[in-house]
Coordinates of C-alpha atoms and ligand atoms in Angstrom, one line a residue:
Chain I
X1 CA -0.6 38.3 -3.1
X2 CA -0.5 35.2 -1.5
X3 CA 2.8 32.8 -3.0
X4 CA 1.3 30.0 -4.9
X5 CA 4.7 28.1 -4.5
X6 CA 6.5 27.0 -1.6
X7 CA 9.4 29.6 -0.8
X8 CA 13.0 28.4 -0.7
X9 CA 13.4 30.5 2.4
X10 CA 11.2 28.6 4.4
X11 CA 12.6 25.2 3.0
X12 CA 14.0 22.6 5.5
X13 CA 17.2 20.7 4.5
X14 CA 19.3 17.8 5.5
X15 CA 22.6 16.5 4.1
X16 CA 20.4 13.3 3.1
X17 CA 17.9 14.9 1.4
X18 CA 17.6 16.3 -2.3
X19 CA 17.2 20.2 -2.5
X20 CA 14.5 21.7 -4.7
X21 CA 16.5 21.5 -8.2
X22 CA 15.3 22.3 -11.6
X23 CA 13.7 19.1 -11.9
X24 CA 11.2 19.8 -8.9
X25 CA 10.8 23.5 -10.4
X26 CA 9.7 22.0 -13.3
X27 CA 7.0 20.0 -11.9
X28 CA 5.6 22.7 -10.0
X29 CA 6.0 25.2 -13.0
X30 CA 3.8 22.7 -15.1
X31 CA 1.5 22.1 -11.7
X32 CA 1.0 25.9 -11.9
X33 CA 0.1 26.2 -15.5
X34 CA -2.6 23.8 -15.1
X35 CA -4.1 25.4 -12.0
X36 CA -7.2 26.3 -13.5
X37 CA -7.8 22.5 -14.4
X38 CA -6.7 21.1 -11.1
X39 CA -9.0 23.3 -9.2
X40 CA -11.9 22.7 -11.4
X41 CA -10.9 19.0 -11.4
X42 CA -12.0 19.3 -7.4
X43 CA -9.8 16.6 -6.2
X44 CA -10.3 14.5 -2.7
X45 CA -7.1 13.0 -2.5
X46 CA -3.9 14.3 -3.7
X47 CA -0.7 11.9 -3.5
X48 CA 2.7 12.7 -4.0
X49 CA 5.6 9.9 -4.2
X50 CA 8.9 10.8 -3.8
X51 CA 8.4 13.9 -1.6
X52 CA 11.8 14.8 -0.8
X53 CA 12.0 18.0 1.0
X54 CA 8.5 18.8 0.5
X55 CA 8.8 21.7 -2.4
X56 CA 6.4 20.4 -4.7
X57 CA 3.4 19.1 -2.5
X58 CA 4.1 21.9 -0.5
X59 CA 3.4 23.8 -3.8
X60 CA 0.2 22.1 -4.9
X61 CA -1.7 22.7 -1.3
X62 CA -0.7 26.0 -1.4
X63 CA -1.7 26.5 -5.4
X64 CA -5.1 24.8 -4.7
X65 CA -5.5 27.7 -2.2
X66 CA -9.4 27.4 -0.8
X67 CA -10.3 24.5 -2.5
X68 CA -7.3 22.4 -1.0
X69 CA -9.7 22.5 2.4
X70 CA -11.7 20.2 0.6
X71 CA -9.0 17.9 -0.1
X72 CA -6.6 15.3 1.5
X73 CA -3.4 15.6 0.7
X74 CA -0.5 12.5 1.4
X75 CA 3.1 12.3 0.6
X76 CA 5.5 8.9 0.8
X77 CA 9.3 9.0 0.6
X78 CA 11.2 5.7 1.1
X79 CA 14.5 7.9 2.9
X80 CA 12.7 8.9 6.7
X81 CA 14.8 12.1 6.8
X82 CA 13.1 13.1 4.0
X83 CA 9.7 12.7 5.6
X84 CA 10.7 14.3 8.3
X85 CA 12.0 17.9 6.3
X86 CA 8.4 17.6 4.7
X87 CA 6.9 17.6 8.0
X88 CA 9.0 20.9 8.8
X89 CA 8.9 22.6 5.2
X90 CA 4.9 22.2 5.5
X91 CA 5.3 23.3 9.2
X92 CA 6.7 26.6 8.1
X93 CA 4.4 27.2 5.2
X94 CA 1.3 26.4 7.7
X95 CA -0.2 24.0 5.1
X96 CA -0.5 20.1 6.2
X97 CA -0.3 17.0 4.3
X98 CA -0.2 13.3 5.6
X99 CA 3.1 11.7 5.6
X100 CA 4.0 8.1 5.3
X101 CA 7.7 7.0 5.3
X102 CA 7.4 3.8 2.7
X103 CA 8.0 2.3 -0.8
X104 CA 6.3 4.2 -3.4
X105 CA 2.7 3.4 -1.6
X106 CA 3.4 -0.1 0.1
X107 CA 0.9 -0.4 2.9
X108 CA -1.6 2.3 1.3
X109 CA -2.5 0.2 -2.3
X110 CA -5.0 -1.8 -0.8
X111 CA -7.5 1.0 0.7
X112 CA -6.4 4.2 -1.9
X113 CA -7.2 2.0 -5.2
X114 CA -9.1 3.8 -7.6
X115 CA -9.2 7.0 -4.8
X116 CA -6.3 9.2 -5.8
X117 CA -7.2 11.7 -8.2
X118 CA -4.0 13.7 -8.7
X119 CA -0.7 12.0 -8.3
X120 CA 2.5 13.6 -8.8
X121 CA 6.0 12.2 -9.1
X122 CA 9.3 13.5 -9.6
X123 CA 11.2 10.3 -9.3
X124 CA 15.0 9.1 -9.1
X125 CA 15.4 9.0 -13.0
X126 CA 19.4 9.6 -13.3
X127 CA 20.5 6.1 -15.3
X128 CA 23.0 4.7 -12.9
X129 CA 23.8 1.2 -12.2
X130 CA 21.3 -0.7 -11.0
X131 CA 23.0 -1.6 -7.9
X132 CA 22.9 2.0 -7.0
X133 CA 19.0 1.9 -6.9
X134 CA 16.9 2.1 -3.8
X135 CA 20.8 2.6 -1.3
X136 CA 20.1 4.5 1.7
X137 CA 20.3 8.2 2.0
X138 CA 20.8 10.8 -1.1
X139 CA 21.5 8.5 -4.1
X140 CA 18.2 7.0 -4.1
X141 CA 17.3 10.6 -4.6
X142 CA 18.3 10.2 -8.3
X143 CA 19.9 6.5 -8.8
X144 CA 17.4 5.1 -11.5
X145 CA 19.2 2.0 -12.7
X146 CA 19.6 0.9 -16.2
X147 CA 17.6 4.3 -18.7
X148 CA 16.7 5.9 -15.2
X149 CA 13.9 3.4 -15.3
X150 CA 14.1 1.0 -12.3
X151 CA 12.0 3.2 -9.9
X152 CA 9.7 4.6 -12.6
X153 CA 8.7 1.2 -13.8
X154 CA 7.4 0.1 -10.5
X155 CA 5.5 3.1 -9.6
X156 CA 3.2 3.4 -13.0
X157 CA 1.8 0.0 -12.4
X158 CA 0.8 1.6 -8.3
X159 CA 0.0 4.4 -9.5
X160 CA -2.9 2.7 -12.2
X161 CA -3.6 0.6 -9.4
X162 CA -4.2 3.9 -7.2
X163 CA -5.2 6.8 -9.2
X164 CA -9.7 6.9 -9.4
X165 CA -11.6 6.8 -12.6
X166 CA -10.5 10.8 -12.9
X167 CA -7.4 10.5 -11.8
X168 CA -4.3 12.2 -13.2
X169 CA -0.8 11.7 -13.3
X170 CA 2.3 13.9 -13.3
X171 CA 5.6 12.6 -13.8
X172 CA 8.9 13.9 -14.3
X173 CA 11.2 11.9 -17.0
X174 CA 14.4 12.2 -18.5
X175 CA 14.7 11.7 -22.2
X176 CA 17.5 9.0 -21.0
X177 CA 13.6 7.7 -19.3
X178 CA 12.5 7.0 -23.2
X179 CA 9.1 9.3 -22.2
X180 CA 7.8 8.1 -25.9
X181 CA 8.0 4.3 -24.3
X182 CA 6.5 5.2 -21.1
X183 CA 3.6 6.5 -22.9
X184 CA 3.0 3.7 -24.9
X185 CA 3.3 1.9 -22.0
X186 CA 0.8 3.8 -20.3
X187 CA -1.5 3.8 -23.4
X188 CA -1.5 -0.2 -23.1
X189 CA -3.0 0.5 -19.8
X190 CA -6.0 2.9 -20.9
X191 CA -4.1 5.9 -20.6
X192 CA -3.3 9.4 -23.1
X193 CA -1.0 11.4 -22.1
X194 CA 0.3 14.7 -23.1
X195 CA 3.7 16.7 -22.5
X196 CA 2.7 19.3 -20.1
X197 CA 5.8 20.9 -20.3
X198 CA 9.5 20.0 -21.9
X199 CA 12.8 22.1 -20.5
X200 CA 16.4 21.9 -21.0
X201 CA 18.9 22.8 -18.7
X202 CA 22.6 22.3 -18.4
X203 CA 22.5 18.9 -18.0
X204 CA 19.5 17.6 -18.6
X205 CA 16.3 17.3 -20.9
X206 CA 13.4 17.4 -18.5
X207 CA 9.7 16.3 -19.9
X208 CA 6.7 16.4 -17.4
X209 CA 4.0 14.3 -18.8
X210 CA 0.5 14.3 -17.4
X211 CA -1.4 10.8 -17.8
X212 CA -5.2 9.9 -17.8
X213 CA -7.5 7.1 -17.9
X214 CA -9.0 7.5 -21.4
X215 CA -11.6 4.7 -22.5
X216 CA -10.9 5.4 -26.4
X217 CA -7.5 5.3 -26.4
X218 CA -7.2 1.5 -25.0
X219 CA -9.2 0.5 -28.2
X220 CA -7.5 2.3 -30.8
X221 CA -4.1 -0.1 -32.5
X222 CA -1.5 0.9 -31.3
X223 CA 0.7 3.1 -33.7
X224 CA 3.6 1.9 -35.4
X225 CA 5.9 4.8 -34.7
X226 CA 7.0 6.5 -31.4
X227 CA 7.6 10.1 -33.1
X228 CA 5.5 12.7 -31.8
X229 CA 2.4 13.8 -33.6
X230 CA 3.4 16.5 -35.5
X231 CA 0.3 18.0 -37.0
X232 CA -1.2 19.3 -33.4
X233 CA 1.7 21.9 -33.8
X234 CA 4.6 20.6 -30.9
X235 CA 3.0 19.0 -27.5
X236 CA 0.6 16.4 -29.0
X237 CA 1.9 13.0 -27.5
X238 CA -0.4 10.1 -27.7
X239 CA -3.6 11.8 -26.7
X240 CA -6.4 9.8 -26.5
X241 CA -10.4 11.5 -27.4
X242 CA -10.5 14.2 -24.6
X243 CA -7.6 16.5 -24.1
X244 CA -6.5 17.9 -20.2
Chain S
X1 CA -1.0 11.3 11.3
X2 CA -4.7 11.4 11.0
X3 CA -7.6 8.7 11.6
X4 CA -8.6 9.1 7.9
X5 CA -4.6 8.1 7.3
X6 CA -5.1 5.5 9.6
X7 CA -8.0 4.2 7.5
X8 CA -6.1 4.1 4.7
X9 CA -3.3 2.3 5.8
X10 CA -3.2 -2.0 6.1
X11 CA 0.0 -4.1 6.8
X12 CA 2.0 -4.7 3.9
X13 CA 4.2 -8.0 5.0
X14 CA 4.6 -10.7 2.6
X15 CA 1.9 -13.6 3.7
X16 CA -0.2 -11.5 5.4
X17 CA -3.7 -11.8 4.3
X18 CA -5.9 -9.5 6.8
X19 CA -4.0 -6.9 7.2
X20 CA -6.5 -4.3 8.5
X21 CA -6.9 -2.5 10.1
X22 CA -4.2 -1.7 12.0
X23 CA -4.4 -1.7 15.8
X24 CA -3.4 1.7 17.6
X25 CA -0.7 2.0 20.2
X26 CA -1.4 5.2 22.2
X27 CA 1.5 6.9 23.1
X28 CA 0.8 10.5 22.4
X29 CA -2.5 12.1 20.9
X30 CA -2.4 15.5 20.0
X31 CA -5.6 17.4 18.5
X32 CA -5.5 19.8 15.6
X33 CA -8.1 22.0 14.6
X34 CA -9.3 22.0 10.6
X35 CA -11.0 23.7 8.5
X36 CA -14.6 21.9 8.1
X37 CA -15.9 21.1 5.2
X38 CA -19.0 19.1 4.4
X39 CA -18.3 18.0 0.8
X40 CA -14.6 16.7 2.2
X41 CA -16.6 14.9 4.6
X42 CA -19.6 13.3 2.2
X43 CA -16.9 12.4 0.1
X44 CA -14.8 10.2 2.3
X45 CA -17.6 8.6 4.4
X46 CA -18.0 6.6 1.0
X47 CA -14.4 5.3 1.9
X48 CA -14.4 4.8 5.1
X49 CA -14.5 1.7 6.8
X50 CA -16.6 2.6 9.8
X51 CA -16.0 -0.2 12.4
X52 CA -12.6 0.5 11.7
X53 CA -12.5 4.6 12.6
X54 CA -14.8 3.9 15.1
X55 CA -11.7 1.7 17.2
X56 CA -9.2 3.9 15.9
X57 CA -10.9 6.9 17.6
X58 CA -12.1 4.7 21.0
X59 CA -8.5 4.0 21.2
X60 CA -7.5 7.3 20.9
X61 CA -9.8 8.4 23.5
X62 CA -12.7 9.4 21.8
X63 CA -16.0 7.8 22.2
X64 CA -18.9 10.1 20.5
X65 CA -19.0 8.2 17.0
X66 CA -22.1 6.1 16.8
X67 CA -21.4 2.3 16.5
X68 CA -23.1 2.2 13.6
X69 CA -23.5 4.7 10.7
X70 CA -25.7 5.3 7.5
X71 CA -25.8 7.6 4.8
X72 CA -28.7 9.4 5.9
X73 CA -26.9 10.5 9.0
X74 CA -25.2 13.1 6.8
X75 CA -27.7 15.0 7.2
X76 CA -27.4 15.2 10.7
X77 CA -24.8 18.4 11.4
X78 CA -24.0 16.7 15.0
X79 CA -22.9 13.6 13.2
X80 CA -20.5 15.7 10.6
X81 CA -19.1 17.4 13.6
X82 CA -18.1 14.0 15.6
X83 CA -17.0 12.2 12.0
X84 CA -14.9 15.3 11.3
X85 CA -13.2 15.6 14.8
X86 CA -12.4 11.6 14.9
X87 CA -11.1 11.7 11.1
X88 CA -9.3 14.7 11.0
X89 CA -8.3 16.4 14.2
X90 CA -7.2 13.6 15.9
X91 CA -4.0 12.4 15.6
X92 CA -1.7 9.9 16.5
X93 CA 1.8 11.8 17.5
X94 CA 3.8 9.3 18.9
X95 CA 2.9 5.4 19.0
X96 CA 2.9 2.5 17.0
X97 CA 0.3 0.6 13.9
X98 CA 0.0 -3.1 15.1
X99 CA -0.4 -5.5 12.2
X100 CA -3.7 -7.2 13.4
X101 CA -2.4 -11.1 11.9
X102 CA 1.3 -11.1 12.7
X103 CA 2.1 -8.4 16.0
X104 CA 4.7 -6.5 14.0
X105 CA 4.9 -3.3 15.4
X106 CA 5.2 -0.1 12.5
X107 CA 6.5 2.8 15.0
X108 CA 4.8 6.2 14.6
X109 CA 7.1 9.1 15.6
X110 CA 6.3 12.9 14.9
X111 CA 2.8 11.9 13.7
X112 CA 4.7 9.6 11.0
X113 CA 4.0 6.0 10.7
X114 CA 7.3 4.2 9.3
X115 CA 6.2 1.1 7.0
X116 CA 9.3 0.3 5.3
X117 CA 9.5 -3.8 5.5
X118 CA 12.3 -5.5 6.5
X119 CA 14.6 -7.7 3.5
X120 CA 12.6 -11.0 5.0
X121 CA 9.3 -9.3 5.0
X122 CA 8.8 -7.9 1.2
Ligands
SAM301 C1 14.4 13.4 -7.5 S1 13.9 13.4 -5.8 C2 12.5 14.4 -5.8 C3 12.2 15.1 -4.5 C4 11.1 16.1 -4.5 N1 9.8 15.5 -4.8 C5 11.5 17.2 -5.4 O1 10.9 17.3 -6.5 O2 12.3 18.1 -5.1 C6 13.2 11.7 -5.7 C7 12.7 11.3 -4.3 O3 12.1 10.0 -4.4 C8 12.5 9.3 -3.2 N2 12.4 7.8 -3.6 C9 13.3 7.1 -4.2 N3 12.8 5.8 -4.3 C10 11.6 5.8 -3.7 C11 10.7 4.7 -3.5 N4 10.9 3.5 -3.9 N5 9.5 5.1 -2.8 C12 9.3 6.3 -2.4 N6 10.2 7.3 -2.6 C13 11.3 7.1 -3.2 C14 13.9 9.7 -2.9 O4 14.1 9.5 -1.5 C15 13.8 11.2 -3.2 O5 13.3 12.0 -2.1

């Protein structure tokens, strides 16, 4: 059978550039077991921030298999050598997404808002300080300032301004990130959300929470507490009417 | 990079208020062959700006789209052919994106267009 996932032996690297790691399994683990849903969501345009070597949107062309030919797929990363082992690692798995070495999506927001209907971001989320944030070469890999939120916090306000009326998020957090304040953040905005999929490892407590534009949940009060609903039985986190 | 990419893509510098689109300096084209696919294509004509692919891909040495273009010519298979060779299988390898109001120059190497700002221009 065909591999669904980009394979680590045909991975480009550079001493600049951050490796595949658990966090960018992660993504792509939680990508994967939504598959059914992204193919039947038929996206046109596909965006991933933070592209790094290329694993994960590498990964979701290759998981959207056929239906990926009727898609465009683009990738940013602010660090140029790691545009440039995205070019190679998609090279070597013959797959083919635009690259665009920039902030987050500066130069794109004008003409992709309300056009992006998947979006996926594994972002520097490491709390460092702040000074560390946005340095040339590996640290701004992970450097996330003060919570790991510095980078997050200006991407979710691009990425509402970019995703379409269907459009869905993925983002990797930390629970460092506060994921329960990004939601409600998010919610503010129009948005439910749902933990796709939690995992700890050594180190770190990784959630991947998909976002999208719900009109029900902007209108319903906010809720007093941040604990997770508890009656759904584990993943219920701020969902709005319609569940993904 | 693509045409469609290209389309997609204005100048970012603080102050600048028309921004696109870009203007194309040719250094290398190279063409790709891609899979065609009409619903890809119906989809993004809605997004295009026309006028503006239609320079991109004169510049590029390709001069088969019509000037002007209409919904109904989506029914024409010639016409998906020509929009789907000047969006997609064109691309710019090695140049440079002008912005249109200020002359900056955003180099393109390896068919990747570099728009990080400089300190002064965020
Ligand atoms: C944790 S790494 C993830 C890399 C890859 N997506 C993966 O999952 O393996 C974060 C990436 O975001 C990039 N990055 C950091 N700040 C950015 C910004 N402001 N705009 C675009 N990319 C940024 C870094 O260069 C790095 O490649």
């Amino acid at each position: 059978m065909l591999s669904r996932t980009a394979q680590i032996r045909l991975m480009s690297s550079h001493p600049e550039v951050y490796d595949p790691c658990d966090d960018s399994f992660a993504l792509v683990d939680a990508l994967l077991a939504d598959r059914a849903n992204l193919v039947e969501h038929h996206p046109s345009i596909c965006m991933e921030v933070g592209c790094g070597s290329g694993y994960v949107i590498t990964s979701l062309v290759l998981m959207l298999g056929e239906d990926s030919t009727g898609c465009h797929f683009i990738a940013t990363d602010i660090n140029p050598h790691a545009v440039g082992v995205t070019r190679k690692t998609m090279e070597a798995h013959g797959c083919h997404a635009e690259l665009v070495t920039t902030d987050i999506a500066s130069g794109l927001e004008m003409r992709l808002a309300g056009s992006v209907d998947v979006m996926v971001v594994n972002p520097p989320y490491v709390p460092t300080p702040e000074y560390e944030v946005g340095q040339f070469g590996i640290a701004s890999a992970w450097a996330g300032g003060e919570n790991g939120r510095s980078v997050i916090d200006k991407i979710l306000p691009v990425a509402d301004k970019l995703l379409s009326d269907k459009g869905w998020l993925y983002l990797v957090t930390l629970t460092a990130n506060n994921p329960s304040e990004i939601c409600l953040q998010m919610r503010k905005k129009g948005y439910a959300s749902r933990i796709v999929l939690q995992r700890s490892t050594e180190e770190e407590s990784l959630h991947i929470i998909k976002f999208w534009r719900d009109l029900d949940t902007q209108l319903e009060p906010p809720i007093p507490t941040i604990t997770p609903n508890g009656s759904s039985g584990g993943n219920g986190f701020l969902g709005g009417g319609r569940n993904y | 990079m693509r045409l469609l990419t290209h389309n997609m893509l204005s100048s970012n510098i603080k102050g600048v208020t028309n921004g696109f689109p870009l203007l194309i300096e040719v250094e290398k084209v190279v063409e790709k062959q891609v899979d065609f696919n009409e619903d890809f294509l119906r989809n993004m004509f809605a997004k295009i700006e026309w006028k503006a692919l239609v320079e991109a891909s004169r510049t590029m040495g390709y001069t088969e789209l019509p000037e002007n273009s209409e919904s109904s010519m989506l029914n024409s298979d010639e016409f998906l052919r020509k929009f789907h060779h000047a969006l997609l299988e064109l691309h710019l390898e090695e140049g440079a994106l002008v912005c249109p109001e200020t002359g900056r120059k955003f180099p393109v190497n390896k068919g990747i267009p570099n728009m990080l700002l400089h300190e002064d221009e965020v």
